[in-house]
């Protein structure tokens, strides 16, 4: 499994992340996930509060891509992996605590993403190259 670097972790913590999924009919979906954070060196996590299209797509096949970009640098990463939905248990309870402490809507689920590949989104000739 690829390991997240300190730079990647910092960017995820400070920049807006977007998640991409696809429906069973092949229709792409992309949406912001402001709750995205690093769970450990190989796993990302976000809190699902709406339960709409992205959540439906994750439930249907679990394949996701999460992109984060710092436009000022410019630099960024795309993390590809498999999502797991948690509607109870320790990870879900962690999401409940986070939303409660931060005045956010109650979560429908917590979603973890086991990172399987990492690509650079830095502009230039290496953009889109797998780096881990």
PDB file of N, CA and C in Angstrom, residues 59-131:
ATOM      1  N   UNK A  59     -21.603   3.114  -2.137  1.00  0.00           N
ATOM      2  CA  UNK A  59     -22.255   1.873  -1.709  1.00  0.00           C
ATOM      3  C   UNK A  59     -22.327   0.849  -2.850  1.00  0.00           C
ATOM      4  N   UNK A  60     -22.513   1.326  -4.080  1.00  0.00           N
ATOM      5  CA  UNK A  60     -22.657   0.419  -5.212  1.00  0.00           C
ATOM      6  C   UNK A  60     -21.357  -0.258  -5.624  1.00  0.00           C
ATOM      7  N   UNK A  61     -20.227   0.468  -5.584  1.00  0.00           N
ATOM      8  CA  UNK A  61     -18.999  -0.204  -6.027  1.00  0.00           C
ATOM      9  C   UNK A  61     -17.758   0.125  -5.206  1.00  0.00           C
ATOM     10  N   UNK A  62     -17.783   1.177  -4.405  1.00  0.00           N
ATOM     11  CA  UNK A  62     -16.682   1.470  -3.498  1.00  0.00           C
ATOM     12  C   UNK A  62     -15.433   2.055  -4.132  1.00  0.00           C
ATOM     13  N   UNK A  63     -15.394   2.176  -5.450  1.00  0.00           N
ATOM     14  CA  UNK A  63     -14.211   2.750  -6.094  1.00  0.00           C
ATOM     15  C   UNK A  63     -14.306   4.269  -6.076  1.00  0.00           C
ATOM     16  N   UNK A  64     -13.247   4.917  -5.594  1.00  0.00           N
ATOM     17  CA  UNK A  64     -13.256   6.380  -5.500  1.00  0.00           C
ATOM     18  C   UNK A  64     -11.897   6.950  -5.881  1.00  0.00           C
ATOM     19  N   UNK A  65     -11.926   8.229  -6.224  1.00  0.00           N
ATOM     20  CA  UNK A  65     -10.710   9.025  -6.360  1.00  0.00           C
ATOM     21  C   UNK A  65     -10.945  10.296  -5.555  1.00  0.00           C
ATOM     22  N   UNK A  66      -9.956  10.693  -4.777  1.00  0.00           N
ATOM     23  CA  UNK A  66     -10.032  11.927  -4.009  1.00  0.00           C
ATOM     24  C   UNK A  66      -8.909  12.830  -4.483  1.00  0.00           C
ATOM     25  N   UNK A  67      -9.273  14.048  -4.884  1.00  0.00           N
ATOM     26  CA  UNK A  67      -8.280  15.015  -5.358  1.00  0.00           C
ATOM     27  C   UNK A  67      -8.183  16.174  -4.386  1.00  0.00           C
ATOM     28  N   UNK A  68      -6.964  16.664  -4.225  1.00  0.00           N
ATOM     29  CA  UNK A  68      -6.717  17.856  -3.423  1.00  0.00           C
ATOM     30  C   UNK A  68      -5.657  18.671  -4.147  1.00  0.00           C
ATOM     31  N   UNK A  69      -5.883  19.977  -4.225  1.00  0.00           N
ATOM     32  CA  UNK A  69      -4.968  20.863  -4.940  1.00  0.00           C
ATOM     33  C   UNK A  69      -4.765  22.138  -4.127  1.00  0.00           C
ATOM     34  N   UNK A  70      -3.536  22.584  -4.069  1.00  0.00           N
ATOM     35  CA  UNK A  70      -3.230  23.890  -3.526  1.00  0.00           C
ATOM     36  C   UNK A  70      -2.926  24.783  -4.723  1.00  0.00           C
ATOM     37  N   UNK A  71      -3.858  25.647  -5.085  1.00  0.00           N
ATOM     38  CA  UNK A  71      -3.723  26.476  -6.285  1.00  0.00           C
ATOM     39  C   UNK A  71      -2.603  27.497  -6.153  1.00  0.00           C
ATOM     40  N   UNK A  72      -2.243  27.874  -4.942  1.00  0.00           N
ATOM     41  CA  UNK A  72      -1.206  28.883  -4.765  1.00  0.00           C
ATOM     42  C   UNK A  72       0.196  28.337  -5.032  1.00  0.00           C
ATOM     43  N   UNK A  73       0.410  27.040  -4.877  1.00  0.00           N
ATOM     44  CA  UNK A  73       1.753  26.487  -5.021  1.00  0.00           C
ATOM     45  C   UNK A  73       2.202  26.377  -6.482  1.00  0.00           C
ATOM     46  N   UNK A  74       1.570  25.951  -7.475  1.00  0.00           N
ATOM     47  CA  UNK A  74       0.466  25.000  -7.511  1.00  0.00           C
ATOM     48  C   UNK A  74       0.996  23.568  -7.379  1.00  0.00           C
ATOM     49  N   UNK A  75       0.203  22.752  -6.709  1.00  0.00           N
ATOM     50  CA  UNK A  75       0.573  21.358  -6.477  1.00  0.00           C
ATOM     51  C   UNK A  75      -0.686  20.609  -6.068  1.00  0.00           C
ATOM     52  N   UNK A  76      -0.660  19.305  -6.161  1.00  0.00           N
ATOM     53  CA  UNK A  76      -1.808  18.529  -5.744  1.00  0.00           C
ATOM     54  C   UNK A  76      -1.596  17.042  -5.928  1.00  0.00           C
ATOM     55  N   UNK A  77      -2.590  16.280  -5.467  1.00  0.00           N
ATOM     56  CA  UNK A  77      -2.527  14.826  -5.521  1.00  0.00           C
ATOM     57  C   UNK A  77      -3.905  14.245  -5.816  1.00  0.00           C
ATOM     58  N   UNK A  78      -3.895  13.071  -6.432  1.00  0.00           N
ATOM     59  CA  UNK A  78      -5.118  12.283  -6.605  1.00  0.00           C
ATOM     60  C   UNK A  78      -4.860  10.930  -5.943  1.00  0.00           C
ATOM     61  N   UNK A  79      -5.749  10.581  -5.012  1.00  0.00           N
ATOM     62  CA  UNK A  79      -5.660   9.325  -4.275  1.00  0.00           C
ATOM     63  C   UNK A  79      -6.762   8.404  -4.778  1.00  0.00           C
ATOM     64  N   UNK A  80      -6.402   7.234  -5.241  1.00  0.00           N
ATOM     65  CA  UNK A  80      -7.371   6.278  -5.761  1.00  0.00           C
ATOM     66  C   UNK A  80      -7.426   5.100  -4.803  1.00  0.00           C
ATOM     67  N   UNK A  81      -8.641   4.644  -4.516  1.00  0.00           N
ATOM     68  CA  UNK A  81      -8.751   3.510  -3.604  1.00  0.00           C
ATOM     69  C   UNK A  81     -10.156   2.985  -3.472  1.00  0.00           C
ATOM     70  N   UNK A  82     -10.310   2.128  -2.485  1.00  0.00           N
ATOM     71  CA  UNK A  82     -11.583   1.481  -2.221  1.00  0.00           C
ATOM     72  C   UNK A  82     -12.151   2.019  -0.919  1.00  0.00           C
ATOM     73  N   UNK A  83     -13.426   2.424  -0.982  1.00  0.00           N
ATOM     74  CA  UNK A  83     -14.112   3.008   0.174  1.00  0.00           C
ATOM     75  C   UNK A  83     -14.881   1.947   0.948  1.00  0.00           C
ATOM     76  N   UNK A  84     -14.932   2.132   2.252  1.00  0.00           N
ATOM     77  CA  UNK A  84     -15.730   1.295   3.140  1.00  0.00           C
ATOM     78  C   UNK A  84     -16.634   2.207   3.958  1.00  0.00           C
ATOM     79  N   UNK A  85     -17.918   1.899   3.983  1.00  0.00           N
ATOM     80  CA  UNK A  85     -18.907   2.703   4.706  1.00  0.00           C
ATOM     81  C   UNK A  85     -19.052   2.162   6.123  1.00  0.00           C
ATOM     82  N   UNK A  86     -19.001   3.071   7.104  1.00  0.00           N
ATOM     83  CA  UNK A  86     -19.155   2.712   8.517  1.00  0.00           C
ATOM     84  C   UNK A  86     -20.375   3.439   9.067  1.00  0.00           C
ATOM     85  N   UNK A  87     -21.387   2.686   9.464  1.00  0.00           N
ATOM     86  CA  UNK A  87     -22.603   3.285  10.035  1.00  0.00           C
ATOM     87  C   UNK A  87     -22.738   3.008  11.520  1.00  0.00           C
ATOM     88  N   UNK A  88     -21.757   2.346  12.087  1.00  0.00           N
ATOM     89  CA  UNK A  88     -21.662   2.120  13.529  1.00  0.00           C
ATOM     90  C   UNK A  88     -20.222   1.721  13.828  1.00  0.00           C
ATOM     91  N   UNK A  89     -19.925   1.550  15.090  1.00  0.00           N
ATOM     92  CA  UNK A  89     -18.572   1.156  15.472  1.00  0.00           C
ATOM     93  C   UNK A  89     -17.668   2.344  15.738  1.00  0.00           C
ATOM     94  N   UNK A  90     -16.394   2.085  16.056  1.00  0.00           N
ATOM     95  CA  UNK A  90     -15.466   3.135  16.497  1.00  0.00           C
ATOM     96  C   UNK A  90     -15.245   4.253  15.472  1.00  0.00           C
ATOM     97  N   UNK A  91     -15.136   3.919  14.209  1.00  0.00           N
ATOM     98  CA  UNK A  91     -14.896   4.958  13.196  1.00  0.00           C
ATOM     99  C   UNK A  91     -16.122   5.851  13.067  1.00  0.00           C
ATOM    100  N   UNK A  92     -17.310   5.260  13.086  1.00  0.00           N
ATOM    101  CA  UNK A  92     -18.528   6.065  13.026  1.00  0.00           C
ATOM    102  C   UNK A  92     -18.644   6.944  14.270  1.00  0.00           C
ATOM    103  N   UNK A  93     -18.321   6.403  15.433  1.00  0.00           N
ATOM    104  CA  UNK A  93     -18.380   7.188  16.676  1.00  0.00           C
ATOM    105  C   UNK A  93     -17.398   8.359  16.639  1.00  0.00           C
ATOM    106  N   UNK A  94     -16.247   8.160  16.028  1.00  0.00           N
ATOM    107  CA  UNK A  94     -15.282   9.247  15.849  1.00  0.00           C
ATOM    108  C   UNK A  94     -15.913  10.353  14.992  1.00  0.00           C
ATOM    109  N   UNK A  95     -16.643   9.980  13.951  1.00  0.00           N
ATOM    110  CA  UNK A  95     -17.317  10.958  13.085  1.00  0.00           C
ATOM    111  C   UNK A  95     -18.389  11.708  13.859  1.00  0.00           C
ATOM    112  N   UNK A  96     -19.127  11.011  14.694  1.00  0.00           N
ATOM    113  CA  UNK A  96     -20.175  11.653  15.507  1.00  0.00           C
ATOM    114  C   UNK A  96     -19.541  12.684  16.438  1.00  0.00           C
ATOM    115  N   UNK A  97     -18.444  12.324  17.092  1.00  0.00           N
ATOM    116  CA  UNK A  97     -17.755  13.266  17.982  1.00  0.00           C
ATOM    117  C   UNK A  97     -17.283  14.495  17.210  1.00  0.00           C
ATOM    118  N   UNK A  98     -16.704  14.276  16.047  1.00  0.00           N
ATOM    119  CA  UNK A  98     -16.204  15.390  15.244  1.00  0.00           C
ATOM    120  C   UNK A  98     -17.329  16.345  14.854  1.00  0.00           C
ATOM    121  N   UNK A  99     -18.448  15.808  14.389  1.00  0.00           N
ATOM    122  CA  UNK A  99     -19.550  16.682  13.963  1.00  0.00           C
ATOM    123  C   UNK A  99     -20.158  17.413  15.145  1.00  0.00           C
ATOM    124  N   UNK A 100     -20.284  16.738  16.265  1.00  0.00           N
ATOM    125  CA  UNK A 100     -20.838  17.360  17.465  1.00  0.00           C
ATOM    126  C   UNK A 100     -19.946  18.504  17.941  1.00  0.00           C
ATOM    127  N   UNK A 101     -18.646  18.255  18.010  1.00  0.00           N
ATOM    128  CA  UNK A 101     -17.695  19.254  18.487  1.00  0.00           C
ATOM    129  C   UNK A 101     -17.572  20.455  17.552  1.00  0.00           C
ATOM    130  N   UNK A 102     -17.868  20.263  16.274  1.00  0.00           N
ATOM    131  CA  UNK A 102     -17.687  21.321  15.287  1.00  0.00           C
ATOM    132  C   UNK A 102     -18.999  21.902  14.768  1.00  0.00           C
ATOM    133  N   UNK A 103     -20.113  21.580  15.419  1.00  0.00           N
ATOM    134  CA  UNK A 103     -21.397  22.145  15.039  1.00  0.00           C
ATOM    135  C   UNK A 103     -21.856  21.788  13.639  1.00  0.00           C
ATOM    136  N   UNK A 104     -21.477  20.630  13.178  1.00  0.00           N
ATOM    137  CA  UNK A 104     -21.859  20.166  11.835  1.00  0.00           C
ATOM    138  C   UNK A 104     -23.054  19.225  11.934  1.00  0.00           C
ATOM    139  N   UNK A 105     -23.727  18.987  10.805  1.00  0.00           N
ATOM    140  CA  UNK A 105     -24.858  18.056  10.818  1.00  0.00           C
ATOM    141  C   UNK A 105     -24.419  16.653  11.238  1.00  0.00           C
ATOM    142  N   UNK A 106     -25.327  15.932  11.851  1.00  0.00           N
ATOM    143  CA  UNK A 106     -25.040  14.558  12.274  1.00  0.00           C
ATOM    144  C   UNK A 106     -24.691  13.705  11.057  1.00  0.00           C
ATOM    145  N   UNK A 107     -23.718  12.829  11.188  1.00  0.00           N
ATOM    146  CA  UNK A 107     -23.320  12.013  10.041  1.00  0.00           C
ATOM    147  C   UNK A 107     -24.305  10.887   9.745  1.00  0.00           C
ATOM    148  N   UNK A 108     -24.438  10.585   8.467  1.00  0.00           N
ATOM    149  CA  UNK A 108     -25.159   9.384   8.054  1.00  0.00           C
ATOM    150  C   UNK A 108     -24.209   8.193   8.092  1.00  0.00           C
ATOM    151  N   UNK A 109     -22.918   8.497   7.846  1.00  0.00           N
ATOM    152  CA  UNK A 109     -21.895   7.451   7.855  1.00  0.00           C
ATOM    153  C   UNK A 109     -20.525   8.109   7.906  1.00  0.00           C
ATOM    154  N   UNK A 110     -19.548   7.320   8.267  1.00  0.00           N
ATOM    155  CA  UNK A 110     -18.145   7.684   8.095  1.00  0.00           C
ATOM    156  C   UNK A 110     -17.626   6.761   6.999  1.00  0.00           C
ATOM    157  N   UNK A 111     -16.801   7.300   6.129  1.00  0.00           N
ATOM    158  CA  UNK A 111     -16.283   6.508   5.012  1.00  0.00           C
ATOM    159  C   UNK A 111     -14.761   6.533   5.060  1.00  0.00           C
ATOM    160  N   UNK A 112     -14.158   5.349   5.053  1.00  0.00           N
ATOM    161  CA  UNK A 112     -12.708   5.248   4.981  1.00  0.00           C
ATOM    162  C   UNK A 112     -12.330   4.842   3.560  1.00  0.00           C
ATOM    163  N   UNK A 113     -11.181   5.321   3.127  1.00  0.00           N
ATOM    164  CA  UNK A 113     -10.686   4.991   1.789  1.00  0.00           C
ATOM    165  C   UNK A 113      -9.275   4.439   1.929  1.00  0.00           C
ATOM    166  N   UNK A 114      -9.122   3.158   1.619  1.00  0.00           N
ATOM    167  CA  UNK A 114      -7.805   2.527   1.604  1.00  0.00           C
ATOM    168  C   UNK A 114      -7.113   2.957   0.320  1.00  0.00           C
ATOM    169  N   UNK A 115      -6.055   3.749   0.448  1.00  0.00           N
ATOM    170  CA  UNK A 115      -5.369   4.306  -0.717  1.00  0.00           C
ATOM    171  C   UNK A 115      -4.578   3.207  -1.420  1.00  0.00           C
ATOM    172  N   UNK A 116      -4.878   3.018  -2.710  1.00  0.00           N
ATOM    173  CA  UNK A 116      -4.214   1.994  -3.519  1.00  0.00           C
ATOM    174  C   UNK A 116      -3.200   2.581  -4.492  1.00  0.00           C
ATOM    175  N   UNK A 117      -3.365   3.853  -4.839  1.00  0.00           N
ATOM    176  CA  UNK A 117      -2.434   4.515  -5.762  1.00  0.00           C
ATOM    177  C   UNK A 117      -2.500   6.022  -5.529  1.00  0.00           C
ATOM    178  N   UNK A 118      -1.374   6.692  -5.759  1.00  0.00           N
ATOM    179  CA  UNK A 118      -1.297   8.145  -5.609  1.00  0.00           C
ATOM    180  C   UNK A 118      -0.682   8.720  -6.880  1.00  0.00           C
ATOM    181  N   UNK A 119      -1.302   9.788  -7.398  1.00  0.00           N
ATOM    182  CA  UNK A 119      -0.849  10.453  -8.615  1.00  0.00           C
ATOM    183  C   UNK A 119      -0.553  11.915  -8.306  1.00  0.00           C
ATOM    184  N   UNK A 120       0.413  12.484  -8.999  1.00  0.00           N
ATOM    185  CA  UNK A 120       0.692  13.906  -8.849  1.00  0.00           C
ATOM    186  C   UNK A 120      -0.266  14.702  -9.729  1.00  0.00           C
ATOM    187  N   UNK A 121      -0.691  15.833  -9.213  1.00  0.00           N
ATOM    188  CA  UNK A 121      -1.484  16.781  -9.988  1.00  0.00           C
ATOM    189  C   UNK A 121      -0.718  18.085 -10.179  1.00  0.00           C
ATOM    190  N   UNK A 122       0.575  18.042  -9.931  1.00  0.00           N
ATOM    191  CA  UNK A 122       1.423  19.228 -10.133  1.00  0.00           C
ATOM    192  C   UNK A 122       1.471  19.522 -11.627  1.00  0.00           C
ATOM    193  N   UNK A 123       1.228  20.786 -11.998  1.00  0.00           N
ATOM    194  CA  UNK A 123       1.256  21.134 -13.422  1.00  0.00           C
ATOM    195  C   UNK A 123       2.624  20.836 -14.049  1.00  0.00           C
ATOM    196  N   UNK A 124       2.594  20.512 -15.317  1.00  0.00           N
ATOM    197  CA  UNK A 124       3.829  20.268 -16.040  1.00  0.00           C
ATOM    198  C   UNK A 124       3.872  18.886 -16.638  1.00  0.00           C
ATOM    199  N   UNK A 125       5.030  18.478 -17.089  1.00  0.00           N
ATOM    200  CA  UNK A 125       5.135  17.210 -17.824  1.00  0.00           C
ATOM    201  C   UNK A 125       4.849  15.964 -16.993  1.00  0.00           C
ATOM    202  N   UNK A 126       4.920  16.065 -15.665  1.00  0.00           N
ATOM    203  CA  UNK A 126       4.663  14.884 -14.828  1.00  0.00           C
ATOM    204  C   UNK A 126       3.225  14.793 -14.351  1.00  0.00           C
ATOM    205  N   UNK A 127       2.379  15.794 -14.662  1.00  0.00           N
ATOM    206  CA  UNK A 127       0.989  15.798 -14.195  1.00  0.00           C
ATOM    207  C   UNK A 127       0.301  14.483 -14.554  1.00  0.00           C
ATOM    208  N   UNK A 128      -0.373  13.907 -13.579  1.00  0.00           N
ATOM    209  CA  UNK A 128      -1.109  12.661 -13.805  1.00  0.00           C
ATOM    210  C   UNK A 128      -0.262  11.412 -13.674  1.00  0.00           C
ATOM    211  N   UNK A 129       1.011  11.556 -13.329  1.00  0.00           N
ATOM    212  CA  UNK A 129       1.911  10.418 -13.183  1.00  0.00           C
ATOM    213  C   UNK A 129       1.700   9.761 -11.820  1.00  0.00           C
ATOM    214  N   UNK A 130       1.652   8.427 -11.824  1.00  0.00           N
ATOM    215  CA  UNK A 130       1.550   7.712 -10.561  1.00  0.00           C
ATOM    216  C   UNK A 130       2.870   7.833  -9.814  1.00  0.00           C
ATOM    217  N   UNK A 131       2.794   8.260  -8.541  1.00  0.00           N
ATOM    218  CA  UNK A 131       4.009   8.447  -7.740  1.00  0.00           C
ATOM    219  C   UNK A 131       4.102   7.462  -6.572  1.00  0.00           C
TER     220      UNK A 131
END
